[in-house]
Amino acid sequence: MQVDFRMKRRYGKAAKAFWKLYRNNEDTSQVFIFITSLTLESDYDKCTEDFLATEIGQEIAYNGLNVLDKVADIEYLETLPKNSFGAKYLEFLGDNPKTNTDKLKKIAIKEGKDTMDGWPDEKIKLAQHRTICHDFMHVLLGTGTSTMGEACTLAFNEAQINQRFNASLILSFVITASTMEKLGFKGFPMWWEAYKKGKKCKWICTEDLYPLLALDIEEVREYLGILPLNKYKARYG
């Protein structure tokens, strides 16, 4: 009998993804596999409603907008002032920015095909958009791609929406717990601070980020209401 994965969380697949991430924290594709394995279609009911009430949500859901096609214009990003949001995003993308943005697009597309088959298109588009926004959140929060950086970014991201079952919040908590060997209990206040501050700012997935690229990153943070992660910064700078 064929299983309808829209109604079933795949804990085995999630555990396998976490184990792969634990062994190689550079393989961040496992983050998204974990999240989508534990996410049901119904988990996206309320946040999809909120998403579709915005102009950018309508463009993404119904007009095929992929923000990376617009925002990840490498030639444009290279012209921006060094303290701008766009320049910081380009710096985050590393030595091969085009390759890295293409990889993220592929992860989002594969996620939709493999995990969300049968979902309404609007929910798939939102889930894919949240994946794409993950790197922007890293830049705006100033978090790196270490395990603790990923945990804080996931906690912040999840705090921005109201789901009954928070798969990425669980992953971020598990990652935090897995760092206890090195951090003791210091990881949990970092995680909790990221979650609380994600609740207090604008939902980044519903913002048009393109006009913000040329602005100073501190100005963008102020506009979005993003407060500094002081506990994370005290440890990682």
Backbone as numpy.savetxt, mean C-alpha at the origin, in Angstrom:
# Nx Ny Nz CAx CAy CAz Cx Cy Cz
-15.26 -30.61 -6.60 -16.09 -29.42 -6.60 -15.22 -28.17 -6.60
-15.56 -27.19 -7.45 -14.78 -25.98 -7.53 -15.10 -25.07 -6.35
-14.05 -24.54 -5.71 -14.24 -23.67 -4.55 -14.37 -22.22 -5.03
-15.36 -21.51 -4.51 -15.53 -20.09 -4.81 -14.68 -19.30 -3.81
-13.52 -18.81 -4.29 -12.60 -18.14 -3.38 -13.10 -16.77 -2.94
-14.18 -16.29 -3.54 -14.76 -15.04 -3.06 -15.33 -15.24 -1.65
-15.63 -16.50 -1.29 -16.28 -16.80 -0.02 -15.34 -17.54 0.94
-14.07 -17.67 0.59 -13.17 -18.50 1.40 -11.79 -17.83 1.52
-11.31 -17.71 2.73 -9.96 -17.19 2.95 -8.97 -18.34 2.82
-7.86 -18.07 2.15 -6.89 -19.14 1.87 -5.70 -19.02 2.83
-5.85 -19.61 3.99 -4.84 -19.47 5.04 -3.54 -20.16 4.67
-3.63 -21.29 3.97 -2.42 -22.01 3.57 -1.58 -21.18 2.61
-2.23 -20.56 1.64 -1.51 -19.73 0.68 -0.90 -18.52 1.38
-1.63 -17.95 2.34 -1.13 -16.80 3.08 0.10 -17.18 3.91
0.05 -18.34 4.55 1.19 -18.80 5.36 2.42 -19.03 4.50
2.21 -19.60 3.31 3.32 -19.84 2.38 3.95 -18.50 1.94
3.10 -17.50 1.67 3.60 -16.19 1.26 4.39 -15.54 2.39
3.89 -15.67 3.62 4.61 -15.08 4.75 5.97 -15.75 4.94
6.00 -17.07 4.80 7.26 -17.78 4.96 8.28 -17.32 3.91
7.83 -17.13 2.68 8.72 -16.66 1.62 9.23 -15.24 1.93
8.33 -14.40 2.43 8.72 -13.03 2.79 9.69 -13.03 3.96
9.45 -13.91 4.91 10.32 -14.01 6.08 11.74 -14.41 5.67
11.83 -15.32 4.70 13.14 -15.79 4.24 13.84 -14.78 3.32
13.04 -13.97 2.64 13.61 -12.98 1.72 12.74 -11.73 1.74
13.09 -10.75 2.61 12.21 -9.58 2.73 12.30 -8.63 1.55
13.15 -8.95 0.57 13.17 -8.17 -0.67 12.05 -8.60 -1.62
11.48 -9.78 -1.39 10.42 -10.29 -2.27 9.08 -9.73 -1.81
8.87 -8.43 -2.04 7.68 -7.77 -1.51 6.39 -8.18 -2.23
6.50 -8.89 -3.34 5.29 -9.40 -4.01 4.51 -10.32 -3.06
5.23 -10.96 -2.11 4.58 -11.86 -1.17 3.63 -11.11 -0.23
3.91 -9.82 0.01 3.02 -9.00 0.83 1.62 -8.99 0.23
1.56 -8.75 -1.08 0.27 -8.62 -1.75 -0.43 -9.98 -1.88
0.36 -11.06 -2.06 -0.23 -12.40 -2.12 -0.87 -12.75 -0.77
-0.17 -12.42 0.32 -0.71 -12.67 1.66 -2.03 -11.95 1.84
-2.05 -10.66 1.50 -3.23 -9.84 1.72 -4.42 -10.35 0.93
-4.22 -10.59 -0.36 -5.35 -11.00 -1.19 -5.81 -12.41 -0.86
-4.92 -13.26 -0.33 -5.32 -14.61 0.06 -6.30 -14.59 1.24
-6.22 -13.56 2.05 -7.07 -13.47 3.24 -8.20 -12.45 3.09
-8.40 -11.97 1.87 -9.42 -10.95 1.65 -10.60 -11.52 0.87
-11.80 -11.27 1.38 -13.02 -11.68 0.69 -13.60 -10.49 -0.06
-14.41 -10.81 -1.05 -15.07 -9.74 -1.81 -15.89 -8.84 -0.88
-16.58 -9.43 0.08 -17.44 -8.65 0.98 -16.65 -7.68 1.85
-15.37 -7.94 2.04 -14.54 -7.04 2.83 -14.42 -5.66 2.18
-14.70 -5.61 0.88 -14.54 -4.36 0.13 -15.86 -3.62 -0.08
-16.94 -4.06 0.54 -18.25 -3.45 0.31 -18.25 -1.95 0.63
-17.94 -1.60 1.87 -18.06 -0.21 2.32 -17.01 0.69 1.67
-15.75 0.24 1.62 -14.71 1.13 1.10 -14.88 1.36 -0.40
-15.46 0.39 -1.12 -15.71 0.60 -2.55 -16.77 1.68 -2.74
-17.78 1.66 -1.89 -18.80 2.71 -1.92 -18.16 4.09 -1.75
-17.30 4.21 -0.76 -16.62 5.48 -0.48 -15.71 5.88 -1.65
-15.03 4.90 -2.21 -14.11 5.14 -3.33 -14.86 5.68 -4.55
-16.00 5.07 -4.85 -16.77 5.45 -6.03 -17.47 6.80 -5.85
-17.49 7.30 -4.63 -18.08 8.62 -4.38 -17.11 9.75 -4.71
-15.87 9.40 -5.11 -14.85 10.40 -5.42 -14.60 10.45 -6.93
-14.10 11.58 -7.38 -13.82 11.76 -8.80 -12.74 10.78 -9.28
-11.66 10.63 -8.51 -10.57 9.73 -8.92 -11.05 8.29 -8.92
-11.93 7.94 -7.98 -12.49 6.59 -7.93 -13.30 6.28 -9.17
-14.08 7.23 -9.62 -14.87 7.07 -10.84 -13.96 6.88 -12.06
-12.89 7.68 -12.12 -11.97 7.59 -13.25 -11.29 6.23 -13.31
-10.89 5.73 -12.15 -10.19 4.44 -12.08 -11.15 3.28 -12.37
-12.33 3.33 -11.77 -13.28 2.22 -11.89 -13.92 2.13 -13.26
-14.24 3.28 -13.86 -15.05 3.26 -15.08 -14.34 3.74 -16.34
-13.24 4.48 -16.18 -12.55 5.01 -17.36 -11.16 4.43 -17.57
-10.81 3.42 -16.76 -9.56 2.69 -16.97 -8.31 3.43 -16.57
-8.43 4.48 -15.72 -7.24 5.22 -15.30 -6.34 4.33 -14.43
-5.06 4.29 -14.77 -4.04 3.70 -13.89 -3.12 4.84 -13.51
-3.09 5.19 -12.23 -2.35 6.40 -11.83 -0.86 6.31 -12.15
-0.33 5.09 -12.23 1.10 4.97 -12.56 1.39 5.47 -13.97
0.42 5.31 -14.88 0.63 5.79 -16.26 0.86 7.30 -16.27
0.26 7.97 -15.29 0.34 9.43 -15.23 1.44 9.90 -14.27
1.47 9.30 -13.09 2.36 9.76 -12.03 3.81 9.30 -12.26
3.98 8.08 -12.76 5.33 7.53 -12.93 5.93 7.92 -14.29
5.86 9.19 -14.60 6.49 9.73 -15.81 7.93 10.09 -15.43
8.85 9.18 -15.70 10.22 9.32 -15.21 10.87 10.61 -15.70
10.67 10.95 -16.95 11.27 12.18 -17.49 10.77 13.41 -16.74
9.49 13.43 -16.44 8.94 14.56 -15.68 9.48 14.57 -14.26
9.50 13.42 -13.62 9.99 13.34 -12.23 11.43 13.83 -12.11
12.23 13.57 -13.13 13.63 13.98 -13.11 13.82 15.49 -13.15
12.80 16.24 -13.57 12.89 17.70 -13.66 12.48 18.40 -12.37
11.97 17.65 -11.40 11.38 18.27 -10.21 12.43 18.60 -9.16
12.16 19.62 -8.32 13.10 19.98 -7.25 13.38 18.80 -6.32
14.58 18.78 -5.74 15.02 17.59 -5.00 14.20 17.30 -3.74
13.54 18.32 -3.18 12.72 18.09 -1.99 11.25 17.90 -2.31
10.93 17.81 -3.59 9.52 17.63 -3.99 9.08 16.19 -3.74
7.78 16.01 -3.65 7.20 14.68 -3.51 7.62 13.80 -4.69
7.58 14.35 -5.91 7.94 13.58 -7.10 9.38 13.12 -7.09
10.28 14.01 -6.66 11.71 13.65 -6.61 11.96 12.57 -5.56
11.27 12.67 -4.44 11.42 11.66 -3.38 10.86 10.31 -3.84
9.78 10.37 -4.61 9.21 9.13 -5.17 10.19 8.49 -6.15
10.80 9.32 -7.00 11.78 8.80 -7.96 12.97 8.18 -7.23
13.40 8.81 -6.17 14.51 8.29 -5.36 14.13 6.93 -4.76
12.88 6.82 -4.30 12.40 5.56 -3.71 12.41 4.43 -4.74
12.14 4.76 -5.99 12.09 3.74 -7.05 13.45 3.14 -7.37
14.52 3.78 -6.93 15.86 3.20 -7.08 16.48 3.42 -8.45
17.45 2.57 -8.77 18.23 2.74 -10.00 17.47 2.39 -11.27
16.42 1.59 -11.14 15.63 1.17 -12.31 14.16 1.52 -12.12
13.85 2.83 -12.13 12.47 3.24 -11.81 11.42 2.67 -12.75
11.70 2.63 -14.05 10.73 2.11 -15.01 10.47 0.63 -14.74
11.53 -0.11 -14.51 11.39 -1.54 -14.22 10.56 -1.76 -12.97
10.80 -0.95 -11.95 10.10 -1.13 -10.67 8.62 -0.77 -10.77
8.30 0.28 -11.52 6.87 0.63 -11.66 6.16 -0.39 -12.54
6.85 -0.90 -13.56 6.25 -1.95 -14.40 5.99 -3.21 -13.58
6.91 -3.52 -12.68 6.76 -4.70 -11.82 5.54 -4.56 -10.91
5.35 -3.34 -10.37 4.20 -3.11 -9.50 2.90 -3.23 -10.28
2.87 -2.72 -11.49 1.68 -2.86 -12.34 1.35 -4.33 -12.56
2.39 -5.13 -12.86 2.19 -6.56 -13.13 1.65 -7.27 -11.89
2.19 -6.90 -10.71 1.71 -7.50 -9.47 0.22 -7.21 -9.27
-0.16 -5.95 -9.52 -1.56 -5.55 -9.35 -2.47 -6.29 -10.32
-2.03 -6.41 -11.58 -2.84 -7.11 -12.60 -2.96 -8.59 -12.26
-1.83 -9.21 -11.89 -1.83 -10.64 -11.56 -2.72 -10.90 -10.34
-2.65 -10.00 -9.39 -3.47 -10.10 -8.18 -4.95 -10.15 -8.54
-5.35 -9.28 -9.48 -6.74 -9.24 -9.91 -7.17 -10.52 -10.60
-6.30 -11.06 -11.45 -6.64 -12.27 -12.21 -6.67 -13.51 -11.32
-5.65 -13.63 -10.46 -5.49 -14.86 -9.69 -6.39 -14.94 -8.46
-6.63 -13.80 -7.82 -7.28 -13.81 -6.52 -8.69 -13.27 -6.54
-8.99 -12.38 -7.48 -10.27 -11.68 -7.44 -11.16 -12.05 -8.62
-10.90 -13.18 -9.21 -11.72 -13.63 -10.34 -13.18 -13.76 -9.90
-14.07 -13.09 -10.59 -15.48 -13.14 -10.24 -15.95 -11.98 -9.40
-15.00 -11.17 -8.89 -15.38 -9.97 -8.14 -15.99 -8.94 -9.10
-16.85 -8.05 -8.61 -17.27 -6.90 -9.43 -16.05 -6.08 -9.84
-16.07 -5.55 -11.03 -14.91 -4.85 -11.57 -14.49 -3.67 -10.69
-15.47 -2.98 -10.10 -15.14 -1.81 -9.27 -14.28 -2.21 -8.07
-14.57 -3.35 -7.48 -13.80 -3.81 -6.31 -12.39 -4.23 -6.72
-12.29 -4.88 -7.86 -10.96 -5.26 -8.37 -10.12 -4.01 -8.61
-10.72 -3.00 -9.23 -9.99 -1.76 -9.54 -9.50 -1.09 -8.26
-10.34 -1.07 -7.23 -9.93 -0.46 -5.96 -8.79 -1.25 -5.33
-8.92 -2.57 -5.29 -7.86 -3.39 -4.69 -6.54 -3.20 -5.43
-6.59 -3.14 -6.75 -5.38 -2.92 -7.54 -4.81 -1.53 -7.29
-5.69 -0.55 -7.16 -5.25 0.83 -6.90 -4.57 0.93 -5.55
-5.10 0.23 -4.55 -4.48 0.24 -3.22 -3.07 -0.36 -3.28
-2.91 -1.40 -4.08 -1.57 -1.98 -4.27 -0.62 -0.96 -4.88
-1.10 -0.26 -5.90 -0.28 0.73 -6.59 0.09 1.89 -5.66
-0.81 2.26 -4.76 -0.57 3.38 -3.84 0.41 3.03 -2.71
0.72 1.76 -2.57 1.59 1.31 -1.49 2.93 2.05 -1.48
3.56 2.20 -2.64 4.86 2.88 -2.71 4.75 4.36 -2.39
3.63 4.99 -2.80 3.44 6.41 -2.47 3.38 6.59 -0.96
2.75 5.62 -0.28 2.65 5.71 1.18 4.02 5.57 1.83
4.85 4.68 1.30 6.23 4.57 1.80 6.91 5.93 1.75
6.78 6.62 0.62 7.46 7.91 0.42 6.90 8.96 1.37
5.60 9.04 1.47 4.97 10.07 2.30 5.21 9.83 3.79
5.32 8.57 4.18 5.58 8.24 5.58 7.06 8.27 5.93
7.90 8.15 4.90 9.34 8.07 5.15 9.77 6.71 5.67
9.00 5.67 5.34 9.34 4.32 5.79 10.13 3.59 4.72
11.09 2.80 5.13 11.89 2.02 4.19 11.21 0.70 3.88
11.94 -0.16 3.18 11.37 -1.46 2.78 11.88 -2.60 3.66
12.42 -2.26 4.83 12.75 -3.30 5.81 11.44 -3.90 6.32
11.53 -4.97 7.08 10.32 -5.61 7.58 9.49 -4.64 8.43
10.17 -3.84 9.26 9.44 -2.90 10.11 8.85 -1.77 9.29
9.56 -1.34 8.25 9.03 -0.31 7.35 7.78 -0.79 6.64
7.78 -2.05 6.20 6.60 -2.62 5.55 5.45 -2.75 6.54
5.76 -3.16 7.77 4.72 -3.34 8.78 4.01 -2.01 9.06
4.78 -0.94 9.21 4.20 0.37 9.50 3.38 0.89 8.32
3.88 0.67 7.11 3.17 1.13 5.92 1.85 0.39 5.75
1.86 -0.91 5.98 0.64 -1.71 5.89 -0.37 -1.30 6.96
0.11 -1.06 8.18 -0.80 -0.65 9.25 -1.45 0.69 8.92
-0.66 1.62 8.40 -1.17 2.93 7.99 -2.21 2.79 6.88
-1.88 1.98 5.87 -2.77 1.77 4.72 -4.10 1.18 5.17
-4.03 0.19 6.04 -5.25 -0.48 6.47 -6.12 0.41 7.34
-5.48 1.30 8.09 -6.24 2.19 8.96 -7.11 3.15 8.16
-6.78 3.33 6.89 -7.50 4.30 6.06 -8.86 3.80 5.58
-9.10 2.52 5.68 -10.40 1.98 5.25 -11.03 1.19 6.38
-12.32 0.95 6.26 -13.05 0.26 7.33 -13.50 -1.11 6.83
-12.64 -2.12 7.04 -12.99 -3.48 6.66 -13.32 -4.29 7.91
-14.17 -5.27 7.74 -14.50 -6.15 8.88 -13.32 -7.06 9.20
-12.55 -7.41 8.19 -11.42 -8.33 8.37 -10.20 -7.65 7.74
-9.22 -7.32 8.55 -8.08 -6.53 8.08 -6.88 -7.42 7.80
-6.83 -7.97 6.58 -5.76 -8.90 6.23 -4.40 -8.25 6.31
-4.26 -7.05 5.74 -2.94 -6.43 5.74 -2.57 -5.94 7.14
-3.60 -5.61 7.97 -3.31 -5.24 9.35 -2.76 -6.43 10.11
-3.35 -7.61 9.86 -2.85 -8.83 10.49 -1.41 -9.11 10.06
-1.16 -8.97 8.76 0.21 -9.21 8.26 1.18 -8.24 8.90
0.80 -6.95 8.96 1.71 -5.97 9.54 2.00 -6.30 11.01
0.98 -6.80 11.72 1.17 -7.17 13.12 2.09 -8.38 13.24
1.88 -9.36 12.35 2.72 -10.57 12.38 4.17 -10.22 12.05
4.35 -9.33 11.07 5.71 -8.90 10.72 6.36 -8.22 11.92
5.58 -7.36 12.59 6.09 -6.68 13.78 6.52 -7.69 14.83
5.67 -8.70 15.05 6.00 -9.73 16.03 7.26 -10.48 15.63
7.45 -10.68 14.32 8.61 -11.44 13.86 9.91 -10.67 14.03
9.81 -9.36 14.29 11.03 -8.56 14.48 11.44 -8.49 15.95
10.68 -9.16 16.82 10.95 -9.04 18.25 12.34 -9.51 18.64
12.87 -10.46 17.87 14.22 -10.96 18.16 15.24 -9.81 18.13
15.02 -8.85 17.22 15.95 -7.73 17.09 15.48 -6.49 17.87
14.16 -6.28 17.94 13.63 -5.03 18.51 13.03 -5.21 19.90
12.85 -6.45 20.35 12.11 -6.65 21.58 10.67 -6.22 21.37
10.11 -5.49 22.34 8.73 -5.02 22.20 8.65 -3.64 21.56
9.78 -3.09 21.14 9.79 -1.72 20.59 9.07 -1.62 19.26
8.91 -2.74 18.54 8.23 -2.70 17.26 6.75 -2.39 17.39
6.11 -2.81 18.47 4.66 -2.65 18.59 4.22 -1.19 18.73
4.93 -0.35 19.51 4.56 1.07 19.52 4.71 1.74 18.15
5.69 1.33 17.37 5.86 1.87 16.01 4.65 1.50 15.16
4.26 0.25 15.24 3.13 -0.28 14.47 1.85 0.44 14.87
1.62 0.60 16.16 0.40 1.22 16.65 0.33 2.70 16.28
1.48 3.38 16.34 1.52 4.80 15.95 1.16 4.96 14.47
1.68 4.09 13.61 1.37 4.15 12.17 -0.12 3.92 11.94
-0.70 2.99 12.66 -2.13 2.70 12.51 -2.96 3.92 12.94
-2.67 4.47 14.09 -3.44 5.61 14.60 -3.35 6.81 13.66
-2.16 7.05 13.10 -1.98 8.23 12.24 -2.61 8.01 10.86
-2.74 6.76 10.45 -3.45 6.46 9.22 -4.94 6.78 9.33
-5.47 6.70 10.55 -6.88 7.00 10.81 -7.17 8.50 10.71
-6.14 9.32 10.95 -6.35 10.75 11.12 -6.17 11.57 9.86
-5.67 10.98 8.79 -5.39 11.78 7.58 -6.33 11.43 6.44
-6.19 12.15 5.33 -7.02 11.89 4.15 -6.70 10.51 3.59
-7.69 9.91 2.94 -7.49 8.61 2.30 -6.70 8.85 1.01
-5.46 8.43 1.01 -4.55 8.73 -0.10 -5.05 8.15 -1.42
-5.73 7.02 -1.36 -6.21 6.38 -2.59 -7.28 7.19 -3.31
-7.85 8.18 -2.64 -8.89 8.99 -3.29 -8.37 10.38 -3.66
-7.06 10.58 -3.57 -6.45 11.86 -3.92 -5.81 11.79 -5.31
-5.92 12.87 -6.06 -5.20 12.99 -7.34 -3.77 13.41 -7.01
-2.84 12.48 -7.12 -1.47 12.74 -6.68 -0.63 13.51 -7.70
-1.06 13.50 -8.94 -0.23 14.13 -9.99 0.06 15.61 -9.70
-0.93 16.44 -9.36 -0.63 17.85 -9.09 0.26 18.07 -7.87
0.35 17.04 -7.01 1.14 17.16 -5.78 2.62 16.85 -5.99
2.95 16.24 -7.12 4.33 15.79 -7.35 5.35 16.92 -7.29
4.99 18.09 -7.80 5.94 19.21 -7.88 6.07 19.97 -6.56
5.19 19.67 -5.60 5.21 20.38 -4.33 6.25 19.79 -3.38
6.74 20.63 -2.47 7.64 20.14 -1.43 6.94 19.03 -0.65
7.66 17.99 -0.33 7.04 16.82 0.30 6.40 17.17 1.64
6.99 18.12 2.36 6.39 18.52 3.64 5.05 19.22 3.44
4.96 19.97 2.35 3.70 20.63 2.01 2.62 19.59 1.67
3.03 18.54 0.97 2.10 17.47 0.61 1.62 16.73 1.86
2.55 16.45 2.76 2.18 15.79 4.01 1.20 16.63 4.81
1.44 17.93 4.84 0.54 18.83 5.57 -0.85 18.83 4.93
-0.89 18.90 3.60 -2.17 18.90 2.88 -2.96 17.62 3.16
-2.27 16.48 3.18 -2.93 15.20 3.39 -3.20 14.91 4.87
-2.56 15.68 5.74 -2.74 15.46 7.17 -1.90 14.32 7.72
-0.79 14.04 7.05 0.09 12.95 7.49 1.07 13.45 8.54
0.96 12.90 9.72 1.85 13.29 10.83 3.06 12.37 10.86
4.20 12.86 11.33 5.42 12.04 11.33 5.30 10.81 12.24
5.93 9.73 11.81 5.99 8.51 12.63 7.22 8.64 13.54
7.03 9.29 14.66 8.17 9.64 15.51 8.90 8.43 16.07
8.14 7.41 16.44 8.79 6.22 17.04 9.59 5.47 15.98
9.06 5.39 14.76 9.80 4.74 13.68 11.06 5.54 13.35
10.91 6.86 13.26 12.05 7.71 12.90 13.14 7.69 13.97
12.75 7.59 15.23 13.72 7.54 16.31 14.63 6.32 16.18
14.06 5.24 15.61 14.83 4.01 15.47 15.58 3.95 14.13
14.92 4.38 13.05 15.48 4.18 11.71 15.91 5.47 11.01
15.60 6.62 11.60 16.03 7.88 11.00 15.13 8.37 9.90
